[in-house]
Coordinates of N, CA and C and ligand atoms in Angstrom, one line a residue:
M1 N 0.9 -1.2 0.0 CA -0.1 0.0 0.1 C 0.8 1.2 0.0
S2 N 0.6 2.3 -0.9 CA 1.5 3.2 -1.0 C 1.3 4.4 0.3
V3 N 2.4 5.0 0.5 CA 2.3 5.9 1.6 C 2.1 7.4 1.2
V4 N 1.0 7.9 1.9 CA 0.6 9.3 1.5 C 1.3 10.3 2.3
L5 N 1.4 10.1 3.5 CA 2.1 11.0 4.4 C 3.2 10.5 5.2
E6 N 4.2 11.1 5.5 CA 5.3 10.5 6.2 C 6.1 11.6 7.1
T7 N 6.4 11.3 8.3 CA 7.2 12.3 9.1 C 8.6 11.5 9.4
K8 N 9.5 12.2 9.4 CA 10.8 11.7 9.8 C 11.5 12.5 10.8
H9 N 11.5 12.1 12.0 CA 12.5 12.7 13.2 C 11.9 14.2 13.4
I10 N 10.5 14.4 13.3 CA 10.1 15.8 13.5 C 10.2 16.3 15.0
N11 N 11.0 17.3 15.0 CA 11.1 18.1 16.3 C 10.6 19.6 16.2
K12 N 10.0 20.0 17.2 CA 9.6 21.5 17.2 C 9.7 22.2 18.4
Y13 N 10.3 23.3 18.5 CA 10.2 24.0 19.7 C 9.7 25.4 19.6
F14 N 8.9 25.7 20.8 CA 8.5 27.1 20.9 C 9.4 27.9 21.5
R15 N 9.8 29.2 21.2 CA 10.9 29.8 21.9 C 10.4 30.9 22.7
K16 N 9.1 31.2 22.8 CA 8.6 32.2 23.7 C 7.3 31.6 24.5
P17 N 7.1 31.9 25.7 CA 8.0 32.8 26.5 C 9.3 32.1 27.0
V18 N 9.4 30.8 27.0 CA 10.6 30.1 27.3 C 10.7 29.1 26.3
L19 N 12.0 28.5 26.2 CA 12.3 27.6 25.1 C 11.5 26.2 25.6
F20 N 10.7 25.7 24.6 CA 9.8 24.7 25.0 C 9.8 23.6 23.9
H21 N 10.2 22.3 24.1 CA 10.4 21.3 23.2 C 8.9 20.6 23.0
V22 N 8.3 21.1 22.1 CA 6.8 20.7 22.0 C 6.7 19.4 21.3
L23 N 7.3 19.1 20.2 CA 7.3 17.9 19.5 C 8.6 17.1 19.5
K24 N 8.6 15.8 19.9 CA 9.8 15.1 20.1 C 9.9 13.9 19.2
D25 N 10.8 14.0 18.3 CA 11.0 12.9 17.3 C 9.8 12.1 16.8
V26 N 9.0 12.9 16.2 CA 7.7 12.3 15.7 C 7.9 11.5 14.3
N27 N 7.7 10.3 14.4 CA 7.8 9.5 13.2 C 6.7 8.5 13.0
F28 N 5.8 8.8 11.9 CA 4.9 8.0 11.4 C 4.5 8.1 9.9
Q29 N 3.7 7.1 9.5 CA 3.3 7.1 8.1 C 1.7 6.9 8.0
I30 N 1.2 7.7 7.0 CA -0.2 7.3 6.8 C -0.3 6.7 5.3
K31 N -0.9 5.6 5.3 CA -1.0 4.9 4.0 C -2.3 5.3 3.2
K32 N -2.2 5.1 2.0 CA -3.4 5.2 1.1 C -4.6 4.6 1.6
G33 N -5.7 5.3 1.7 CA -7.0 4.7 2.2 C -7.1 4.4 3.8
E34 N -6.1 4.8 4.5 CA -6.0 4.6 5.9 C -6.7 5.7 6.7
F35 N -7.5 5.3 7.7 CA -8.2 6.2 8.4 C -7.7 6.2 9.9
A36 N -6.9 7.2 10.2 CA -6.4 7.1 11.5 C -6.8 8.3 12.4
S37 N -6.7 8.0 13.7 CA -7.1 9.1 14.6 C -5.9 9.5 15.5
I38 N -5.8 10.6 15.9 CA -4.8 11.0 16.9 C -5.3 11.4 18.2
M39 N -5.1 10.8 19.2 CA -5.6 11.0 20.6 C -4.3 11.5 21.5
G40 N -4.7 12.1 22.6 CA -3.8 12.5 23.6 C -4.3 13.7 24.5
K41 N -3.7 13.8 25.7 CA -4.2 14.8 26.6 C -4.1 16.4 26.0
S42 N -4.9 17.1 26.5 CA -4.8 18.5 26.2 C -3.4 19.1 26.3
G43 N -2.9 19.7 25.3 CA -1.5 20.2 25.5 C -0.4 19.5 25.0
C44 N -0.7 18.2 24.5 CA 0.4 17.3 24.3 C 1.1 17.5 22.9
G45 N 0.4 18.4 22.1 CA 1.1 18.8 20.9 C 0.3 18.4 19.5
K46 N -1.0 17.9 19.7 CA -1.8 17.5 18.6 C -2.0 18.4 17.4
S47 N -2.5 19.6 17.9 CA -2.7 20.8 16.9 C -1.4 21.3 16.3
T48 N -0.4 21.4 17.1 CA 1.0 21.7 16.7 C 1.4 20.9 15.5
L49 N 1.3 19.5 15.8 CA 1.7 18.6 14.7 C 0.8 18.7 13.5
L50 N -0.5 18.9 13.7 CA -1.3 19.0 12.4 C -1.0 20.2 11.7
Y51 N -0.6 21.2 12.4 CA -0.3 22.5 11.7 C 1.1 22.2 10.9
I52 N 2.0 21.4 11.3 CA 3.1 21.2 10.6 C 2.8 20.2 9.3
L53 N 2.0 19.2 9.6 CA 1.5 18.3 8.6 C 0.9 18.9 7.5
S54 N 0.1 19.9 7.9 CA -0.8 20.7 6.9 C 0.1 21.5 5.9
T55 N 1.4 21.7 6.3 CA 2.4 22.6 5.6 C 2.2 24.1 6.0
M56 N 1.3 24.4 6.9 CA 1.2 25.7 7.4 C 2.4 26.2 8.2
D57 N 2.9 25.3 9.1 CA 4.0 25.7 9.9 C 5.2 25.2 9.4
T58 N 6.3 26.0 9.0 CA 7.6 25.5 8.4 C 8.7 25.6 9.4
D59 N 8.3 26.0 10.7 CA 9.5 26.2 11.6 C 9.6 25.0 12.5
Y60 N 10.3 23.9 12.0 CA 10.5 22.6 12.7 C 11.7 22.1 12.2
E61 N 12.1 20.7 12.8 CA 13.3 20.1 12.4 C 12.8 18.8 12.0
G62 N 13.4 18.0 11.1 CA 13.0 16.9 10.5 C 12.4 17.0 9.1
E63 N 11.7 15.9 8.7 CA 11.3 15.9 7.4 C 9.9 15.6 7.2
L64 N 9.2 16.2 6.3 CA 7.8 15.8 6.0 C 7.6 15.5 4.5
F65 N 7.0 14.3 4.2 CA 6.8 13.9 2.8 C 5.3 13.8 2.6
L66 N 4.9 14.2 1.4 CA 3.5 14.1 0.9 C 3.6 13.4 -0.5
N67 N 2.9 12.2 -0.4 CA 3.1 11.3 -1.7 C 4.3 11.2 -2.1
N68 N 5.3 10.9 -1.1 CA 6.7 10.5 -1.3 C 7.6 11.7 -1.8
Q69 N 6.9 12.9 -1.8 CA 7.6 14.1 -2.2 C 8.2 14.8 -0.9
L70 N 9.4 15.3 -0.8 CA 9.8 16.0 0.3 C 9.1 17.4 0.3
I71 N 8.5 17.8 1.3 CA 7.8 18.9 1.5 C 8.6 20.0 2.2
T72 N 9.3 19.5 3.2 CA 10.3 20.3 4.0 C 11.3 21.1 3.1
G73 N 11.3 22.4 3.4 CA 12.1 23.4 2.7 C 11.6 23.8 1.4
Q74 N 10.4 23.5 0.9 CA 9.8 24.1 -0.3 C 9.4 25.6 -0.1
D75 N 9.4 26.4 -1.1 CA 9.0 27.8 -0.9 C 7.7 27.8 -0.7
R76 N 7.2 29.0 0.0 CA 5.8 29.3 0.5 C 4.8 29.2 -0.8
K77 N 5.1 29.6 -1.8 CA 4.1 29.5 -3.0 C 3.8 28.2 -3.3
H78 N 4.9 27.4 -3.4 CA 4.8 25.9 -3.9 C 4.0 25.2 -2.8
L79 N 4.3 25.4 -1.5 CA 3.5 24.8 -0.3 C 2.1 25.2 -0.5
S80 N 1.7 26.4 -0.7 CA 0.3 26.8 -0.8 C -0.3 26.1 -2.0
Y81 N 0.3 26.0 -3.1 CA -0.3 25.0 -4.2 C -0.3 23.5 -3.8
L82 N 0.6 22.9 -3.1 CA 0.6 21.5 -2.7 C -0.6 21.2 -1.6
R83 N -0.7 22.1 -0.8 CA -1.5 22.2 0.3 C -3.1 22.2 -0.4
N84 N -3.2 23.1 -1.3 CA -4.5 23.2 -1.9 C -4.9 22.0 -2.7
K85 N -3.9 21.5 -3.4 CA -4.2 20.3 -4.3 C -4.3 19.0 -3.5
H86 N -3.5 18.6 -2.6 CA -3.5 17.4 -2.0 C -4.1 17.3 -0.6
I87 N -4.3 18.3 0.1 CA -4.8 18.2 1.4 C -6.2 19.0 1.7
G88 N -7.0 18.2 2.2 CA -8.4 18.8 2.7 C -8.5 19.0 4.2
F89 N -9.1 20.0 4.6 CA -9.2 20.3 6.0 C -10.6 20.3 6.6
V90 N -10.8 19.7 7.8 CA -11.9 20.0 8.4 C -11.7 20.3 9.8
F91 N -12.1 21.5 10.3 CA -11.9 21.8 11.8 C -13.1 21.7 12.6
Q92 N -12.8 22.1 13.8 CA -13.9 22.0 14.8 C -15.1 23.0 14.4
F93 N -14.6 24.3 14.1 CA -15.4 25.2 13.6 C -15.2 25.3 12.2
H94 N -16.2 25.4 11.4 CA -16.3 25.2 9.9 C -15.6 26.2 9.1
Y95 N -15.5 27.4 9.6 CA -14.9 28.5 8.8 C -15.5 28.7 7.4
L96 N -16.8 28.5 7.3 CA -17.5 28.8 6.1 C -17.6 30.3 6.0
L97 N -17.7 30.8 4.7 CA -18.1 32.3 4.5 C -19.5 32.4 4.6
S98 N -19.9 32.9 5.6 CA -21.4 33.1 6.0 C -22.2 33.9 4.9
E99 N -21.6 34.8 4.3 CA -22.4 35.6 3.3 C -22.5 34.9 2.0
F100 N -21.7 33.9 1.8 CA -21.7 33.1 0.4 C -22.7 31.8 0.6
S101 N -23.0 31.4 -0.6 CA -23.9 30.4 -0.8 C -23.1 29.1 -0.3
V102 N -23.8 27.9 0.0 CA -23.2 26.7 0.3 C -22.3 26.2 -1.0
L103 N -22.9 26.3 -2.2 CA -22.3 26.0 -3.4 C -20.9 26.7 -3.5
E104 N -21.1 28.1 -3.3 CA -19.9 29.0 -3.5 C -18.7 28.7 -2.5
N105 N -19.2 28.3 -1.3 CA -18.1 28.0 -0.3 C -17.5 26.7 -0.7
V106 N -18.2 25.6 -1.3 CA -17.6 24.4 -1.8 C -16.6 24.7 -2.9
M107 N -17.1 25.7 -3.8 CA -16.3 25.8 -5.0 C -14.9 26.6 -4.8
L108 N -14.8 27.3 -3.8 CA -13.8 28.3 -3.4 C -12.4 27.7 -3.7
P109 N -12.1 26.5 -3.0 CA -10.7 26.0 -3.2 C -10.3 25.6 -4.5
A110 N -11.3 25.2 -5.2 CA -11.1 24.8 -6.7 C -10.8 26.1 -7.5
K111 N -11.6 27.3 -7.2 CA -11.2 28.4 -7.9 C -9.8 28.9 -7.6
K112 N -9.4 28.8 -6.3 CA -8.1 29.2 -5.9 C -7.1 28.3 -6.7
L113 N -7.3 27.1 -6.8 CA -6.4 26.2 -7.5 C -6.2 26.6 -9.1
G114 N -7.3 26.9 -9.6 CA -7.3 27.5 -10.9 C -7.0 26.5 -12.1
E115 N -7.4 25.2 -11.9 CA -7.1 24.3 -12.9 C -8.4 23.9 -13.8
K116 N -9.5 24.4 -13.5 CA -10.7 24.0 -14.2 C -11.4 25.3 -14.4
S117 N -12.4 25.1 -15.4 CA -13.4 26.3 -15.7 C -14.5 26.4 -14.6
F118 N -15.1 27.5 -14.6 CA -16.2 27.7 -13.7 C -17.3 26.7 -13.6
Q119 N -17.6 26.3 -15.0 CA -18.6 25.3 -15.1 C -18.1 24.0 -14.6
E120 N -16.9 23.5 -14.9 CA -16.5 22.4 -14.4 C -16.5 22.3 -12.7
I121 N -16.1 23.3 -12.2 CA -15.9 23.5 -10.7 C -17.4 23.4 -10.1
E122 N -18.3 24.1 -10.8 CA -19.7 24.1 -10.3 C -20.1 22.6 -10.4
H123 N -19.9 22.0 -11.5 CA -20.5 20.6 -11.6 C -19.8 19.7 -10.5
D124 N -18.5 19.8 -10.4 CA -17.9 19.0 -9.3 C -18.4 19.3 -7.9
A125 N -18.6 20.6 -7.6 CA -19.1 21.0 -6.3 C -20.5 20.4 -6.1
I126 N -21.3 20.3 -7.2 CA -22.6 19.7 -7.0 C -22.5 18.2 -6.7
E127 N -21.6 17.6 -7.5 CA -21.3 16.2 -7.2 C -21.0 16.0 -5.7
K128 N -20.1 16.8 -5.2 CA -19.7 16.7 -3.7 C -20.9 16.8 -2.8
L129 N -21.7 17.8 -3.1 CA -22.9 18.1 -2.3 C -23.9 16.8 -2.3
K130 N -24.0 16.3 -3.6 CA -24.9 15.2 -3.7 C -24.4 14.0 -2.9
M131 N -23.0 13.8 -2.9 CA -22.4 12.7 -2.1 C -22.6 12.8 -0.6
L132 N -22.7 14.0 -0.1 CA -23.0 14.3 1.2 C -24.4 14.5 1.5
N133 N -25.3 14.2 0.6 CA -26.8 14.5 0.8 C -27.2 15.8 1.1
I134 N -26.6 16.8 0.7 CA -26.9 18.3 0.9 C -27.1 19.0 -0.4
E135 N -27.4 18.4 -1.5 CA -27.6 19.1 -2.8 C -28.7 20.1 -2.7
H136 N -29.7 19.7 -2.0 CA -30.8 20.8 -1.7 C -30.4 22.1 -1.1
L137 N -29.2 22.2 -0.4 CA -28.9 23.2 0.3 C -28.0 24.3 -0.6
A138 N -27.7 23.9 -1.9 CA -26.6 24.5 -2.7 C -26.8 26.1 -2.8
K139 N -28.0 26.5 -2.9 CA -28.3 27.9 -3.1 C -28.5 28.8 -1.8
K140 N -28.5 28.0 -0.7 CA -28.7 28.7 0.6 C -27.5 29.4 1.2
R141 N -27.7 30.4 1.7 CA -26.5 31.1 2.5 C -26.0 30.2 3.5
A142 N -24.7 30.2 3.7 CA -24.1 29.2 4.5 C -24.4 29.4 6.1
S143 N -24.8 30.8 6.3 CA -25.2 31.1 7.7 C -26.7 30.5 7.9
R144 N -27.3 30.1 7.0 CA -28.7 29.8 7.3 C -28.9 28.1 7.2
V145 N -27.7 27.3 7.4 CA -28.0 25.9 7.5 C -27.6 25.6 8.9
S146 N -27.9 24.4 9.3 CA -27.6 23.9 10.7 C -26.2 23.4 10.9
G147 N -25.8 23.3 12.1 CA -24.4 23.0 12.6 C -23.9 21.7 11.8
G148 N -24.8 20.7 11.9 CA -24.4 19.3 11.2 C -24.2 19.6 9.8
E149 N -25.2 20.4 9.1 CA -25.2 20.6 7.8 C -23.9 21.5 7.4
K150 N -23.6 22.4 8.2 CA -22.4 23.2 7.9 C -21.1 22.4 7.9
Q151 N -21.1 21.4 8.9 CA -19.9 20.4 8.9 C -19.9 19.6 7.6
R152 N -21.0 19.2 7.0 CA -21.1 18.4 5.7 C -20.6 19.4 4.6
V153 N -20.9 20.7 4.7 CA -20.5 21.5 3.6 C -19.0 21.7 3.7
A154 N -18.5 21.8 5.0 CA -17.0 21.8 5.2 C -16.3 20.6 4.7
I155 N -16.9 19.5 4.7 CA -16.4 18.2 4.2 C -16.3 18.4 2.6
A156 N -17.5 18.6 2.2 CA -17.6 18.9 0.7 C -16.5 19.8 0.1
R157 N -16.3 21.0 0.8 CA -15.2 21.9 0.4 C -13.9 21.3 0.5
A158 N -13.6 20.5 1.5 CA -12.3 19.8 1.7 C -12.0 18.8 0.6
L159 N -13.2 18.3 0.0 CA -13.0 17.3 -0.9 C -13.0 17.7 -2.4
I160 N -13.2 19.1 -2.7 CA -13.5 19.6 -4.0 C -12.3 19.5 -5.0
N161 N -11.1 19.5 -4.5 CA -9.9 19.4 -5.3 C -9.3 17.9 -5.4
N162 N -10.3 17.0 -4.8 CA -9.9 15.5 -4.8 C -8.5 15.3 -4.2
P163 N -8.4 15.7 -2.9 CA -7.1 15.5 -2.2 C -6.7 14.1 -1.9
S164 N -5.4 13.9 -1.5 CA -5.0 12.6 -1.2 C -5.3 12.2 0.2
I165 N -5.3 13.4 1.1 CA -5.7 13.2 2.4 C -6.5 14.3 3.1
I166 N -7.3 13.9 3.9 CA -8.2 14.8 4.7 C -7.5 14.8 6.2
M167 N -7.3 16.1 6.5 CA -7.0 16.3 8.1 C -8.0 17.1 8.8
G168 N -8.1 16.5 10.0 CA -9.2 17.3 10.8 C -8.7 17.5 12.3
D169 N -8.9 18.6 12.7 CA -8.7 19.0 14.1 C -9.9 19.1 14.9
E170 N -10.3 17.9 15.6 CA -11.6 17.8 16.3 C -12.7 18.1 15.3
P171 N -13.0 17.5 14.2 CA -14.0 17.8 13.3 C -15.3 17.6 13.9
T172 N -15.4 16.7 14.9 CA -16.8 16.5 15.4 C -17.0 17.2 16.8
G173 N -16.0 17.9 17.2 CA -16.0 18.4 18.6 C -17.1 19.3 18.9
N174 N -17.7 19.9 17.8 CA -18.8 20.8 18.1 C -20.1 20.3 17.7
L175 N -20.2 18.9 17.5 CA -21.5 18.3 16.9 C -22.0 17.3 18.1
D176 N -23.4 17.2 18.0 CA -24.0 16.2 18.8 C -23.7 14.8 18.3
S177 N -24.1 13.7 19.2 CA -23.6 12.4 18.8 C -24.2 12.0 17.4
Y178 N -25.4 12.4 17.2 CA -26.0 12.0 15.9 C -25.2 12.4 14.7
N179 N -24.8 13.8 14.8 CA -24.1 14.4 13.7 C -22.7 14.0 13.6
A180 N -22.1 13.6 14.8 CA -20.7 13.2 14.8 C -20.7 11.9 14.3
E181 N -21.6 10.9 14.4 CA -21.7 9.7 13.9 C -21.8 9.7 12.3
N182 N -22.5 10.7 11.9 CA -22.9 10.9 10.6 C -21.4 11.3 9.9
V183 N -20.7 12.2 10.4 CA -19.4 12.5 9.9 C -18.4 11.3 10.0
F184 N -18.5 10.5 10.9 CA -17.6 9.3 11.0 C -18.1 8.5 9.8
N185 N -19.3 8.2 9.6 CA -19.7 7.3 8.4 C -19.3 7.9 7.1
I186 N -19.4 9.2 6.9 CA -18.8 9.8 5.8 C -17.5 9.5 5.5
F187 N -16.6 9.8 6.5 CA -15.1 9.7 6.6 C -14.9 8.2 6.1
K188 N -15.6 7.3 6.8 CA -15.3 5.8 6.7 C -15.5 5.4 5.1
Q189 N -16.6 5.9 4.7 CA -16.9 5.6 3.3 C -16.0 6.1 2.3
L190 N -15.4 7.5 2.6 CA -14.4 8.1 1.7 C -13.2 7.2 1.7
S191 N -12.9 6.6 2.8 CA -11.5 5.8 2.9 C -11.8 4.5 2.3
E192 N -12.9 3.9 2.6 CA -13.2 2.6 1.9 C -13.3 2.5 0.5
E193 N -14.1 3.5 0.1 CA -14.7 3.4 -1.4 C -13.8 4.4 -2.3
K194 N -13.2 5.4 -1.7 CA -12.4 6.2 -2.6 C -10.9 6.3 -2.4
G195 N -10.6 5.4 -1.4 CA -9.2 5.3 -1.0 C -8.4 6.5 -0.5
L196 N -9.3 7.3 0.1 CA -8.9 8.4 0.7 C -8.2 8.3 2.0
S197 N -7.2 9.0 2.4 CA -6.5 8.9 3.7 C -7.2 9.8 4.6
L198 N -7.2 9.6 5.8 CA -7.8 10.5 6.9 C -7.0 10.6 8.1
L199 N -6.7 11.7 8.7 CA -6.0 11.8 9.8 C -6.8 12.9 10.7
V200 N -7.4 12.4 11.8 CA -8.3 13.1 12.7 C -7.9 13.2 14.1
V201 N -7.5 14.3 14.5 CA -7.4 14.5 16.0 C -8.9 14.7 16.6
T202 N -8.9 13.7 17.7 CA -10.2 13.7 18.3 C -10.1 13.5 19.8
H203 N -11.0 14.0 20.7 CA -11.1 13.7 22.1 C -12.1 12.6 22.3
D204 N -12.7 12.1 21.1 CA -14.0 11.3 21.3 C -13.6 9.9 21.1
K205 N -13.5 9.2 22.3 CA -13.0 7.7 22.3 C -13.9 6.8 21.4
D206 N -15.1 7.1 21.4 CA -15.9 6.1 20.5 C -15.6 6.4 19.1
F207 N -15.5 7.6 18.7 CA -15.1 8.0 17.4 C -13.6 7.3 17.1
A208 N -12.7 7.4 17.9 CA -11.4 6.9 17.7 C -11.4 5.4 17.5
N209 N -12.0 4.8 18.4 CA -12.1 3.4 18.4 C -12.6 2.8 17.1
K210 N -13.4 3.3 16.3 CA -14.0 2.9 15.1 C -13.1 3.2 14.0
T211 N -11.9 4.0 14.3 CA -11.0 4.1 13.1 C -10.0 3.1 12.9
D212 N -9.3 3.0 11.9 CA -8.5 2.0 11.5 C -7.3 1.9 12.6
R213 N -6.9 3.0 13.0 CA -5.6 3.1 14.0 C -5.7 4.3 14.7
I214 N -5.4 4.2 16.0 CA -5.2 5.3 17.0 C -3.8 5.7 17.2
I215 N -3.4 6.8 16.8 CA -2.1 7.3 17.1 C -2.0 8.0 18.5
E216 N -1.5 7.5 19.5 CA -1.6 8.0 20.9 C -0.3 8.9 21.1
M217 N -0.7 10.3 21.4 CA 0.3 11.2 21.7 C 0.4 11.3 23.3
G218 N 1.5 11.6 23.8 CA 1.8 12.1 25.0 C 3.1 12.9 25.2
D219 N 2.8 14.2 25.6 CA 4.0 15.0 26.0 C 5.0 15.2 24.8
G220 N 4.3 15.4 23.5 CA 5.1 15.7 22.4 C 5.5 14.4 21.7
R221 N 5.2 13.4 22.2 CA 5.8 12.1 21.5 C 4.7 11.3 21.0
I222 N 4.9 10.5 20.1 CA 4.0 9.3 19.7 C 4.3 8.0 20.6
I223 N 3.2 7.8 21.3 CA 3.3 6.6 22.3 C 3.2 5.3 21.5
V224 N 2.1 5.2 20.8 CA 1.9 4.0 20.0 C 1.3 4.5 18.7
Ligands
ATP1 N1 2.4 29.7 19.7 C1 2.9 29.0 20.9 N2 3.8 29.4 21.7 C2 4.2 28.7 22.8 N3 3.6 27.7 23.2 C3 2.5 27.2 22.4 C4 2.1 27.9 21.3 N4 1.0 27.0 20.8 C5 0.8 26.1 21.6 N5 1.8 26.1 22.7 C6 1.9 25.1 23.7 O1 2.3 23.8 23.0 C7 1.6 22.8 23.8 C8 0.9 21.9 22.6 O2 -0.3 22.8 22.2 P1 -1.2 22.2 21.1 O3 -2.2 23.3 20.8 O4 -0.5 21.4 20.1 O5 -2.0 21.1 22.1 P2 -3.1 20.1 21.7 O6 -2.7 18.7 22.0 O7 -3.7 20.3 20.4 O8 -4.3 20.3 22.8 P3 -5.9 20.4 22.8 O9 -6.3 19.0 23.0 O10 -6.2 21.1 24.1 O11 -6.2 21.2 21.5 C9 0.9 23.3 24.8 O12 1.5 23.2 26.0 C10 0.5 24.9 24.4 O13 0.5 25.7 25.6
MG2 MG1 -5.6 21.2 19.7

């Protein structure tokens, strides 16, 4: 099975207010189609790690590979391109543009990537909305849909450029158990049927137990 994401000896320090070794020799791989969760106590470094994996934070030691390509050391502009093309994000808070329609929100990352025409992007966006059973919401303003629906819009948006991996930082943290299970089922289906890889930080043990693998973090290290 091919490797989608790999870290080699990642270390990170925060220098203010005092020198703090936040990530300690982090090594792991995520394979194609793998659905992994990251668990660990508050403050152990999960979000810090995800920020590096998502290519947003470049201030670390070690190496990061995406689809076997070395990401570490690439310039900002190329990182922004790689991130947009290969990585989808789903956060605890959806960060949808409330004044824009559901459809426009989903189309946005594809417009930014600039590889398809408006018509193609619109068609792709509608396909993603159909997949998530929210096609009927396409023309609604993002501020006018429910919390669970907003998170499905955020997933559709994360999928628009057909990424290799979806990363989530507590994507179900703000949802009730019904909607959390719904999001889990969508992720599961994407990994099983589309070979999408998923890496999801969660505090929800029930959610984590259902994933293919739990990566347990403690004090900046991967324990298992
Ligand atoms: N910009 C920063 N400067 C200094 N220290 C920071 C900074 N950001 C985070 N930290 C510290 O780094 C540690 C890891 O933070 P991080 O946000 O990665 O934790 P987390 O595992 O995501 O926690 P949670 O489960 O609460 O979201 C914490 O001790 C935090 O206080
Ligand atoms: Mg966090």
